[in-house]
PDB file of C-alpha atoms and ligand atoms in Angstrom:
ATOM      1  CA  MET A 451      -1.028  -8.351 -13.446  1.00 94.00           C
ATOM      2  CA  ARG A 452       2.472  -6.976 -13.787  1.00 96.00           C
ATOM      3  CA  VAL A 453       5.120  -8.415 -11.471  1.00 98.00           C
ATOM      4  CA  ILE A 454       8.391  -6.532 -11.158  1.00 98.00           C
ATOM      5  CA  ILE A 455      11.216  -8.432  -9.490  1.00 98.00           C
ATOM      6  CA  THR A 456      14.030  -6.240  -8.180  1.00 98.00           C
ATOM      7  CA  LYS A 457      17.303  -7.338  -6.640  1.00 97.00           C
ATOM      8  CA  ASP A 458      16.685  -6.095  -3.093  1.00 98.00           C
ATOM      9  CA  TYR A 459      14.575  -3.884  -0.811  1.00 98.00           C
ATOM     10  CA  GLU A 460      16.419  -0.732  -1.847  1.00 98.00           C
ATOM     11  CA  ASP A 461      15.702  -1.264  -5.542  1.00 98.00           C
ATOM     12  CA  MET A 462      12.109  -2.341  -4.859  1.00 98.00           C
ATOM     13  CA  SER A 463      11.480   0.908  -2.971  1.00 98.00           C
ATOM     14  CA  LYS A 464      13.207   3.015  -5.588  1.00 98.00           C
ATOM     15  CA  TRP A 465      11.374   1.380  -8.485  1.00 98.00           C
ATOM     16  CA  ALA A 466       7.993   1.751  -6.795  1.00 98.00           C
ATOM     17  CA  ALA A 467       8.601   5.384  -5.790  1.00 98.00           C
ATOM     18  CA  ASN A 468       9.849   6.361  -9.235  1.00 98.00           C
ATOM     19  CA  TYR A 469       6.815   4.718 -10.802  1.00 98.00           C
ATOM     20  CA  VAL A 470       4.388   6.500  -8.465  1.00 98.00           C
ATOM     21  CA  ALA A 471       6.175   9.839  -8.942  1.00 98.00           C
ATOM     22  CA  GLN A 472       6.027   9.493 -12.731  1.00 98.00           C
ATOM     23  CA  ARG A 473       2.294   8.647 -12.565  1.00 98.00           C
ATOM     24  CA  ILE A 474       1.619  11.801 -10.516  1.00 98.00           C
ATOM     25  CA  ILE A 475       3.736  13.981 -12.828  1.00 98.00           C
ATOM     26  CA  ASP A 476       2.078  12.569 -15.982  1.00 98.00           C
ATOM     27  CA  PHE A 477      -1.384  13.165 -14.492  1.00 98.00           C
ATOM     28  CA  LYS A 478      -0.570  16.915 -14.203  1.00 98.00           C
ATOM     29  CA  PRO A 479      -2.759  17.450 -11.132  1.00 98.00           C
ATOM     30  CA  THR A 480      -4.337  20.855 -10.555  1.00 98.00           C
ATOM     31  CA  ALA A 481      -6.578  22.378  -7.863  1.00 97.00           C
ATOM     32  CA  ASP A 482      -9.600  21.274  -9.914  1.00 97.00           C
ATOM     33  CA  ARG A 483      -8.267  17.880 -10.897  1.00 98.00           C
ATOM     34  CA  LYS A 484      -6.405  16.352  -8.021  1.00 98.00           C
ATOM     35  CA  PHE A 485      -4.472  13.079  -8.033  1.00 98.00           C
ATOM     36  CA  VAL A 486      -6.042  10.653  -5.525  1.00 98.00           C
ATOM     37  CA  LEU A 487      -3.449   8.376  -3.927  1.00 98.00           C
ATOM     38  CA  GLY A 488      -4.164   5.428  -1.609  1.00 98.00           C
ATOM     39  CA  CYS A 489      -1.529   4.955   1.104  1.00 98.00           C
ATOM     40  CA  PRO A 490      -0.429   1.955   3.185  1.00 98.00           C
ATOM     41  CA  THR A 491       1.490   1.684   6.452  1.00 97.00           C
ATOM     42  CA  GLY A 492       3.823  -1.056   7.698  1.00 95.00           C
ATOM     43  CA  SER A 493       7.546  -1.586   7.327  1.00 95.00           C
ATOM     44  CA  SER A 494       7.377  -2.543   3.627  1.00 98.00           C
ATOM     45  CA  PRO A 495       6.469   0.938   2.272  1.00 98.00           C
ATOM     46  CA  LEU A 496       8.976   2.825   4.481  1.00 98.00           C
ATOM     47  CA  GLY A 497      11.629   2.813   1.740  1.00 98.00           C
ATOM     48  CA  LEU A 498       9.044   3.838  -0.851  1.00 98.00           C
ATOM     49  CA  TYR A 499       8.062   6.857   1.276  1.00 98.00           C
ATOM     50  CA  LYS A 500      11.743   7.787   1.796  1.00 98.00           C
ATOM     51  CA  GLN A 501      12.299   7.740  -1.954  1.00 98.00           C
ATOM     52  CA  LEU A 502       9.166   9.816  -2.657  1.00 98.00           C
ATOM     53  CA  ILE A 503      10.424  12.377  -0.109  1.00 98.00           C
ATOM     54  CA  ARG A 504      13.820  12.403  -1.872  1.00 98.00           C
ATOM     55  CA  ILE A 505      12.201  13.058  -5.254  1.00 98.00           C
ATOM     56  CA  HIS A 506      10.038  15.784  -3.722  1.00 98.00           C
ATOM     57  CA  LYS A 507      13.041  17.452  -2.099  1.00 98.00           C
ATOM     58  CA  SER A 508      14.888  17.430  -5.421  1.00 97.00           C
ATOM     59  CA  GLY A 509      12.104  19.713  -6.715  1.00 97.00           C
ATOM     60  CA  LYS A 510      10.771  17.226  -9.279  1.00 97.00           C
ATOM     61  CA  LEU A 511       7.552  16.203  -7.540  1.00 98.00           C
ATOM     62  CA  SER A 512       4.872  18.182  -5.749  1.00 98.00           C
ATOM     63  CA  PHE A 513       2.013  16.868  -3.615  1.00 98.00           C
ATOM     64  CA  GLU A 514       0.208  20.221  -3.603  1.00 98.00           C
ATOM     65  CA  HIS A 515      -2.663  18.801  -5.635  1.00 98.00           C
ATOM     66  CA  VAL A 516      -2.535  15.254  -4.291  1.00 98.00           C
ATOM     67  CA  VAL A 517      -5.325  13.874  -2.088  1.00 98.00           C
ATOM     68  CA  THR A 518      -4.586  10.799   0.023  1.00 98.00           C
ATOM     69  CA  PHE A 519      -6.722   8.082   1.580  1.00 98.00           C
ATOM     70  CA  ASN A 520      -5.039   5.698   3.973  1.00 98.00           C
ATOM     71  CA  MET A 521      -5.859   2.025   4.009  1.00 98.00           C
ATOM     72  CA  ASP A 522      -6.572   1.431   7.658  1.00 97.00           C
ATOM     73  CA  GLU A 523      -6.294   2.454  11.312  1.00 98.00           C
ATOM     74  CA  TYR A 524      -6.483   0.649  14.642  1.00 98.00           C
ATOM     75  CA  VAL A 525      -9.649   0.962  16.706  1.00 98.00           C
ATOM     76  CA  ASN A 526      -9.366   2.664  20.113  1.00 97.00           C
ATOM     77  CA  LEU A 527      -5.712   3.590  19.814  1.00 97.00           C
ATOM     78  CA  PRO A 528      -5.249   7.316  20.512  1.00 97.00           C
ATOM     79  CA  GLU A 529      -4.344   9.226  17.359  1.00 97.00           C
ATOM     80  CA  ALA A 530      -1.212  10.574  19.074  1.00 97.00           C
ATOM     81  CA  HIS A 531       0.018   7.079  20.015  1.00 96.00           C
ATOM     82  CA  PRO A 532       3.391   6.537  18.264  1.00 96.00           C
ATOM     83  CA  GLU A 533       2.070   3.330  16.644  1.00 96.00           C
ATOM     84  CA  SER A 534      -1.199   4.766  15.359  1.00 97.00           C
ATOM     85  CA  TYR A 535      -1.304   4.919  11.586  1.00 97.00           C
ATOM     86  CA  HIS A 536      -1.943   8.667  11.908  1.00 98.00           C
ATOM     87  CA  SER A 537       1.438   9.038  13.656  1.00 98.00           C
ATOM     88  CA  PHE A 538       3.104   6.691  11.173  1.00 98.00           C
ATOM     89  CA  MET A 539       1.948   8.678   8.158  1.00 98.00           C
ATOM     90  CA  TRP A 540       2.849  12.110   9.485  1.00 98.00           C
ATOM     91  CA  THR A 541       6.223  10.977  10.854  1.00 98.00           C
ATOM     92  CA  ASN A 542       7.307   8.949   7.851  1.00 98.00           C
ATOM     93  CA  PHE A 543       5.753  10.839   4.956  1.00 98.00           C
ATOM     94  CA  PHE A 544       3.380  13.780   5.240  1.00 98.00           C
ATOM     95  CA  ASN A 545       5.601  15.980   7.443  1.00 98.00           C
ATOM     96  CA  HIS A 546       8.307  15.869   4.772  1.00 98.00           C
ATOM     97  CA  ILE A 547       6.292  16.805   1.672  1.00 98.00           C
ATOM     98  CA  ASP A 548       4.109  19.734   0.570  1.00 98.00           C
ATOM     99  CA  ILE A 549       0.766  17.970   1.017  1.00 98.00           C
ATOM    100  CA  LYS A 550      -2.099  20.063   2.407  1.00 98.00           C
ATOM    101  CA  LYS A 551      -3.507  18.818   5.696  1.00 98.00           C
ATOM    102  CA  GLU A 552      -7.060  19.072   4.363  1.00 98.00           C
ATOM    103  CA  ASN A 553      -6.155  16.685   1.540  1.00 98.00           C
ATOM    104  CA  VAL A 554      -5.101  13.890   3.919  1.00 98.00           C
ATOM    105  CA  HIS A 555      -7.715  11.296   4.906  1.00 98.00           C
ATOM    106  CA  ILE A 556      -7.109   8.637   7.545  1.00 98.00           C
ATOM    107  CA  LEU A 557      -9.885   6.606   9.154  1.00 98.00           C
ATOM    108  CA  ASN A 558     -10.719   7.661  12.705  1.00 98.00           C
ATOM    109  CA  GLY A 559     -10.551   4.550  14.894  1.00 98.00           C
ATOM    110  CA  ASN A 560     -11.871   6.572  17.824  1.00 98.00           C
ATOM    111  CA  ALA A 561     -15.008   7.851  16.090  1.00 98.00           C
ATOM    112  CA  PRO A 562     -18.145   7.582  18.245  1.00 98.00           C
ATOM    113  CA  ASP A 563     -19.939   5.702  15.453  1.00 98.00           C
ATOM    114  CA  LEU A 564     -17.443   3.440  13.675  1.00 98.00           C
ATOM    115  CA  ARG A 565     -19.921   2.215  11.069  1.00 98.00           C
ATOM    116  CA  ALA A 566     -20.823   5.754  10.098  1.00 98.00           C
ATOM    117  CA  GLU A 567     -17.104   6.580   9.947  1.00 98.00           C
ATOM    118  CA  CYS A 568     -16.561   3.749   7.438  1.00 98.00           C
ATOM    119  CA  GLU A 569     -19.581   4.653   5.322  1.00 98.00           C
ATOM    120  CA  ASN A 570     -18.499   8.269   5.258  1.00 98.00           C
ATOM    121  CA  TYR A 571     -14.977   7.258   4.189  1.00 98.00           C
ATOM    122  CA  GLU A 572     -16.347   5.426   1.150  1.00 98.00           C
ATOM    123  CA  ARG A 573     -18.462   8.491   0.357  1.00 98.00           C
ATOM    124  CA  MET A 574     -15.416  10.767   0.560  1.00 98.00           C
ATOM    125  CA  ILE A 575     -13.438   8.511  -1.793  1.00 98.00           C
ATOM    126  CA  GLU A 576     -16.309   8.649  -4.257  1.00 98.00           C
ATOM    127  CA  GLU A 577     -16.612  12.423  -3.967  1.00 98.00           C
ATOM    128  CA  ALA A 578     -12.880  12.751  -4.620  1.00 98.00           C
ATOM    129  CA  GLY A 579     -13.450  10.961  -7.937  1.00 98.00           C
ATOM    130  CA  GLY A 580     -12.214   7.516  -6.840  1.00 98.00           C
ATOM    131  CA  ILE A 581      -8.657   6.438  -6.164  1.00 98.00           C
ATOM    132  CA  GLU A 582      -6.274   6.847  -9.071  1.00 98.00           C
ATOM    133  CA  LEU A 583      -3.479   4.724  -7.624  1.00 98.00           C
ATOM    134  CA  PHE A 584      -3.698   2.585  -4.500  1.00 98.00           C
ATOM    135  CA  MET A 585      -0.319   1.667  -3.040  1.00 98.00           C
ATOM    136  CA  GLY A 586      -0.255  -1.262  -0.636  1.00 98.00           C
ATOM    137  CA  GLY A 587       1.680  -3.943   1.193  1.00 98.00           C
ATOM    138  CA  ILE A 588       0.952  -7.599   1.966  1.00 97.00           C
ATOM    139  CA  GLY A 589       0.708  -9.238   5.383  1.00 94.00           C
ATOM    140  CA  PRO A 590       2.544 -12.557   5.880  1.00 93.00           C
ATOM    141  CA  ASP A 591      -0.841 -14.300   5.595  1.00 94.00           C
ATOM    142  CA  GLY A 592      -1.544 -12.574   2.301  1.00 96.00           C
ATOM    143  CA  HIS A 593      -3.835  -9.889   3.667  1.00 95.00           C
ATOM    144  CA  ILE A 594      -4.174  -6.530   2.004  1.00 97.00           C
ATOM    145  CA  ALA A 595      -4.870  -3.509   4.259  1.00 96.00           C
ATOM    146  CA  PHE A 596      -6.510  -5.308   7.217  1.00 95.00           C
ATOM    147  CA  ASN A 597      -8.569  -7.655   5.052  1.00 96.00           C
ATOM    148  CA  GLU A 598      -7.793 -10.772   7.000  1.00 94.00           C
ATOM    149  CA  PRO A 599      -8.149 -14.302   5.556  1.00 96.00           C
ATOM    150  CA  GLY A 600     -11.787 -15.017   4.795  1.00 96.00           C
ATOM    151  CA  SER A 601     -12.661 -11.378   4.063  1.00 97.00           C
ATOM    152  CA  SER A 602     -15.146 -10.828   1.284  1.00 98.00           C
ATOM    153  CA  LEU A 603     -13.321  -9.999  -1.913  1.00 98.00           C
ATOM    154  CA  SER A 604     -15.960  -7.376  -2.697  1.00 98.00           C
ATOM    155  CA  SER A 605     -15.881  -5.802   0.799  1.00 98.00           C
ATOM    156  CA  LYS A 606     -15.943  -2.061   1.381  1.00 98.00           C
ATOM    157  CA  THR A 607     -14.592  -0.033   4.313  1.00 98.00           C
ATOM    158  CA  ARG A 608     -15.605  -1.580   7.638  1.00 98.00           C
ATOM    159  CA  ILE A 609     -14.534  -2.787  11.089  1.00 98.00           C
ATOM    160  CA  LYS A 610     -12.417  -5.948  11.176  1.00 97.00           C
ATOM    161  CA  THR A 611     -11.281  -8.076  14.075  1.00 95.00           C
ATOM    162  CA  LEU A 612      -7.615  -8.921  13.661  1.00 94.00           C
ATOM    163  CA  THR A 613      -6.453 -12.525  13.521  1.00 92.00           C
ATOM    164  CA  THR A 614      -4.005 -13.894  16.083  1.00 94.00           C
ATOM    165  CA  ASN A 615      -1.444 -14.126  13.261  1.00 90.00           C
ATOM    166  CA  THR A 616      -1.694 -10.421  12.520  1.00 90.00           C
ATOM    167  CA  ILE A 617      -1.637  -9.472  16.201  1.00 94.00           C
ATOM    168  CA  GLN A 618       1.493 -11.607  16.544  1.00 93.00           C
ATOM    169  CA  ALA A 619       3.080 -10.068  13.425  1.00 89.00           C
ATOM    170  CA  ASN A 620       2.343  -6.521  14.613  1.00 92.00           C
ATOM    171  CA  CYS A 621       3.347  -6.951  18.265  1.00 94.00           C
ATOM    172  CA  ARG A 622       6.938  -6.034  17.253  1.00 92.00           C
ATOM    173  CA  PHE A 623       5.630  -2.440  17.211  1.00 93.00           C
ATOM    174  CA  PHE A 624       4.101  -2.796  20.705  1.00 95.00           C
ATOM    175  CA  ASN A 625       7.050  -3.930  22.880  1.00 94.00           C
ATOM    176  CA  ASN A 626       6.504  -7.477  21.613  1.00 95.00           C
ATOM    177  CA  ASP A 627       3.477  -7.654  23.879  1.00 96.00           C
ATOM    178  CA  MET A 628       0.428  -9.110  22.125  1.00 95.00           C
ATOM    179  CA  ASN A 629      -1.843  -7.664  24.810  1.00 95.00           C
ATOM    180  CA  LEU A 630      -0.903  -4.148  23.751  1.00 95.00           C
ATOM    181  CA  VAL A 631      -1.888  -4.647  20.098  1.00 95.00           C
ATOM    182  CA  PRO A 632      -5.399  -3.367  19.343  1.00 97.00           C
ATOM    183  CA  LYS A 633      -7.714  -6.237  18.456  1.00 97.00           C
ATOM    184  CA  GLN A 634      -9.789  -4.381  15.893  1.00 97.00           C
ATOM    185  CA  ALA A 635      -9.169  -2.017  13.031  1.00 97.00           C
ATOM    186  CA  LEU A 636     -11.053   0.015  10.470  1.00 98.00           C
ATOM    187  CA  THR A 637      -9.973  -0.917   6.979  1.00 98.00           C
ATOM    188  CA  VAL A 638     -10.827  -0.231   3.386  1.00 98.00           C
ATOM    189  CA  GLY A 639     -12.276  -3.377   1.806  1.00 98.00           C
ATOM    190  CA  VAL A 640     -10.736  -5.552  -0.879  1.00 98.00           C
ATOM    191  CA  GLY A 641     -13.462  -4.104  -3.106  1.00 98.00           C
ATOM    192  CA  THR A 642     -12.330  -0.568  -2.236  1.00 98.00           C
ATOM    193  CA  VAL A 643      -8.781  -1.372  -3.343  1.00 98.00           C
ATOM    194  CA  MET A 644     -10.044  -3.159  -6.449  1.00 98.00           C
ATOM    195  CA  ALA A 645     -12.108  -0.110  -7.423  1.00 98.00           C
ATOM    196  CA  ALA A 646      -8.940   1.996  -7.717  1.00 98.00           C
ATOM    197  CA  ARG A 647      -7.891   2.666 -11.294  1.00 98.00           C
ATOM    198  CA  GLU A 648      -4.455   1.215 -10.549  1.00 98.00           C
ATOM    199  CA  VAL A 649      -2.941  -0.762  -7.680  1.00 98.00           C
ATOM    200  CA  LEU A 650       0.724  -1.083  -6.759  1.00 98.00           C
ATOM    201  CA  ILE A 651       1.757  -3.519  -4.046  1.00 98.00           C
ATOM    202  CA  VAL A 652       5.242  -3.749  -2.552  1.00 98.00           C
ATOM    203  CA  CYS A 653       6.334  -7.083  -1.124  1.00 98.00           C
ATOM    204  CA  ASN A 654       9.764  -7.916   0.248  1.00 98.00           C
ATOM    205  CA  GLY A 655      11.603 -10.481   2.299  1.00 98.00           C
ATOM    206  CA  PRO A 656      11.396 -14.265   2.710  1.00 98.00           C
ATOM    207  CA  GLN A 657       8.688 -13.874   5.378  1.00 96.00           C
ATOM    208  CA  LYS A 658       6.346 -12.786   2.551  1.00 98.00           C
ATOM    209  CA  SER A 659       7.279 -15.534   0.093  1.00 98.00           C
ATOM    210  CA  LEU A 660       4.352 -17.828   0.872  1.00 98.00           C
ATOM    211  CA  ALA A 661       1.913 -14.908   0.620  1.00 98.00           C
ATOM    212  CA  LEU A 662       3.424 -13.954  -2.732  1.00 98.00           C
ATOM    213  CA  HIS A 663       3.138 -17.540  -3.952  1.00 98.00           C
ATOM    214  CA  HIS A 664      -0.588 -17.615  -3.097  1.00 98.00           C
ATOM    215  CA  THR A 665      -1.125 -14.145  -4.544  1.00 98.00           C
ATOM    216  CA  ILE A 666       0.465 -14.915  -7.916  1.00 97.00           C
ATOM    217  CA  ASP A 667       0.834 -18.671  -8.474  1.00 97.00           C
ATOM    218  CA  GLU A 668      -2.467 -19.916  -7.085  1.00 97.00           C
ATOM    219  CA  GLY A 669      -6.074 -18.974  -7.871  1.00 97.00           C
ATOM    220  CA  VAL A 670      -8.138 -16.116  -6.438  1.00 98.00           C
ATOM    221  CA  ASN A 671      -8.936 -17.108  -2.870  1.00 98.00           C
ATOM    222  CA  HIS A 672     -10.517 -15.199   0.008  1.00 98.00           C
ATOM    223  CA  MET A 673      -8.042 -16.876   2.394  1.00 97.00           C
ATOM    224  CA  TRP A 674      -5.243 -14.899   0.676  1.00 98.00           C
ATOM    225  CA  THR A 675      -7.027 -11.631   0.030  1.00 98.00           C
ATOM    226  CA  ALA A 676      -4.196 -10.066  -1.986  1.00 98.00           C
ATOM    227  CA  SER A 677      -4.899 -12.714  -4.655  1.00 98.00           C
ATOM    228  CA  ALA A 678      -7.914 -10.574  -5.675  1.00 98.00           C
ATOM    229  CA  MET A 679      -5.286  -8.522  -7.508  1.00 98.00           C
ATOM    230  CA  GLN A 680      -5.451 -11.139 -10.266  1.00 98.00           C
ATOM    231  CA  LEU A 681      -8.828  -9.659 -11.228  1.00 97.00           C
ATOM    232  CA  HIS A 682      -7.586  -6.075 -11.362  1.00 98.00           C
ATOM    233  CA  PRO A 683      -7.124  -4.692 -14.883  1.00 98.00           C
ATOM    234  CA  HIS A 684      -4.136  -2.606 -13.824  1.00 98.00           C
ATOM    235  CA  GLY A 685      -2.365  -4.322 -10.935  1.00 98.00           C
ATOM    236  CA  ASN A 686       1.363  -4.157 -10.194  1.00 98.00           C
ATOM    237  CA  ILE A 687       3.343  -6.129  -7.655  1.00 98.00           C
ATOM    238  CA  VAL A 688       6.865  -4.915  -7.011  1.00 98.00           C
ATOM    239  CA  CYS A 689       8.908  -7.406  -5.034  1.00 98.00           C
ATOM    240  CA  ASP A 690      12.481  -8.279  -4.223  1.00 98.00           C
ATOM    241  CA  GLU A 691      14.278 -11.524  -5.032  1.00 98.00           C
ATOM    242  CA  SER A 692      14.028 -12.816  -1.474  1.00 98.00           C
ATOM    243  CA  ALA A 693      10.205 -12.650  -1.555  1.00 98.00           C
ATOM    244  CA  CYS A 694      10.246 -14.939  -4.626  1.00 98.00           C
ATOM    245  CA  VAL A 695      11.721 -18.056  -3.026  1.00 98.00           C
ATOM    246  CA  ASP A 696       8.350 -19.858  -2.911  1.00 98.00           C
ATOM    247  CA  LEU A 697       7.221 -18.840  -6.409  1.00 98.00           C
ATOM    248  CA  LYS A 698       7.002 -21.592  -9.015  1.00 98.00           C
ATOM    249  CA  LEU A 699      10.153 -21.489 -11.101  1.00 98.00           C
ATOM    250  CA  SER A 700       8.044 -21.133 -14.267  1.00 98.00           C
ATOM    251  CA  THR A 701       6.202 -18.101 -12.834  1.00 98.00           C
ATOM    252  CA  TYR A 702       9.448 -16.504 -11.682  1.00 98.00           C
ATOM    253  CA  GLN A 703      11.121 -17.116 -15.039  1.00 98.00           C
ATOM    254  CA  TYR A 704       8.134 -15.759 -16.984  1.00 98.00           C
ATOM    255  CA  PHE A 705       8.126 -12.429 -15.169  1.00 97.00           C
ATOM    256  CA  LYS A 706      11.927 -12.133 -15.212  1.00 97.00           C
ATOM    257  CA  ASP A 707      12.034 -12.735 -18.992  1.00 97.00           C
ATOM    258  CA  LYS A 708       9.207 -10.288 -19.579  1.00 96.00           C
ATOM    259  CA  GLN A 709      10.784  -7.483 -17.585  1.00 95.00           C
ATOM    260  CA  GLN A 710      14.120  -8.131 -19.294  1.00 94.00           C
ATOM    261  CA  LEU A 711      12.533  -7.827 -22.739  1.00 95.00           C
ATOM    262  CA  GLU A 712      10.614  -4.694 -21.798  1.00 95.00           C
ATOM    263  CA  GLY A 713      13.614  -3.131 -20.027  1.00 94.00           C
ATOM    264  CA  ILE A 714      11.168  -1.848 -17.474  1.00 93.00           C
ATOM    265  CA  VAL A 715      13.285  -2.385 -14.353  1.00 95.00           C
ATOM    266  CA  ASP A 716      16.190  -0.212 -15.484  1.00 93.00           C
ATOM    267  CA  GLU A 717      13.865   2.322 -17.096  1.00 93.00           C
ATOM    268  CA  TYR A 718      12.267   3.213 -13.764  1.00 95.00           C
ATOM    269  CA  LEU A 719      15.302   2.631 -11.546  1.00 95.00           C
ATOM    270  CA  ASN A 720      17.223   5.272 -13.457  1.00 91.00           C
ATOM    271  CA  LYS A 721      14.575   7.998 -13.282  1.00 93.00           C
ATOM    272  CA  PHE A 722      14.930  11.008 -10.954  1.00 91.00           C
ATOM    273  CA  GLU A 723      18.665  10.499 -10.347  1.00 84.00           C
TER     274      GLU A 723
HETATM  275  C1  LIG B2147      -0.479  -4.483   8.561  1.00 70.94           C
HETATM  276  C2  LIG B2147      -1.139  -3.464   7.654  1.00 70.94           C
HETATM  277  C3  LIG B2147      -1.008  -3.868   6.203  1.00 70.94           C
HETATM  278  C4  LIG B2147       0.433  -4.213   5.880  1.00 70.94           C
HETATM  279  C5  LIG B2147       0.854  -5.379   6.725  1.00 70.94           C
HETATM  280  C6  LIG B2147       2.277  -5.813   6.471  1.00 70.94           C
HETATM  281  O1  LIG B2147      -1.313  -5.548   8.845  1.00 70.94           O
HETATM  282  N1  LIG B2147      -2.512  -3.271   7.951  1.00 70.94           N
HETATM  283  O2  LIG B2147      -1.460  -2.807   5.383  1.00 70.94           O
HETATM  284  O3  LIG B2147       0.570  -4.517   4.517  1.00 70.94           O
HETATM  285  O4  LIG B2147       0.747  -4.974   8.094  1.00 70.94           O
HETATM  286  O5  LIG B2147       3.157  -5.021   7.186  1.00 70.94           O
HETATM  287  P1  LIG B2147       4.706  -4.993   6.988  1.00 70.94           P
HETATM  288  O6  LIG B2147       4.939  -4.209   5.767  1.00 70.94           O
HETATM  289  O7  LIG B2147       5.246  -4.303   8.208  1.00 70.94           O
HETATM  290  O8  LIG B2147       5.154  -6.392   6.864  1.00 70.94           O
END
């Protein structure tokens, strides 16, 4: 696993966006060979999306031949609700780039048959050739997508009941009223994320430091589902300094030394200026 430690949220977002943009450009996507990108929601990737939009607007990056699959969506929340992940993605990303509507995939939490919806989603990912790069965030309890503590680490797309912790964490988007937060969601599984050819997780702020500690310092554990990343052959975690406060000093120092030697932080921060 590669861990990139940046000074703050701004640099984390910039580094991650520049990395993703370079991956798409190097892939040289065409109509017959599209780049398949996995997309998260939440406050963590907002800066990453802003930076990708900036690079697109500068004329250096096109999403014309990019296909996206989102990680998750609430169950029974109308698609047009401002806090649905459909609304989030169009407002914060898709409306500002040249992606084709038919290339966007987001789970339908209002589908009449939710199980069939999930099975079909996995089928569509497969038909698209699998996910080339899955971007993601981490919940404060170490969850990835909506794979709450205790989720199977080989799970595929399915319905999940949200934990009280997650409902509490997400009620800031619903007038701070826990009763307004949907109690279930459709989510890709840990196994779905792990099947991507590459994964890039962004993680910022001291409220994520314990999750980062369990994801990197400790062993693979279904109670901290992001720790499954340790088994991925091409996993990246991009974090800011403040998310590192609970990391073991030896872990922190190892990754800092490594990135210094490789010069990889500056290399990507200075792209697309
Ligand atoms: C939700 C999403 C996750 C996201 C997490 C953290 O639970 N399903 O995909 O990573 O929130 O969100 P934030 O980035 O706002 O802290």
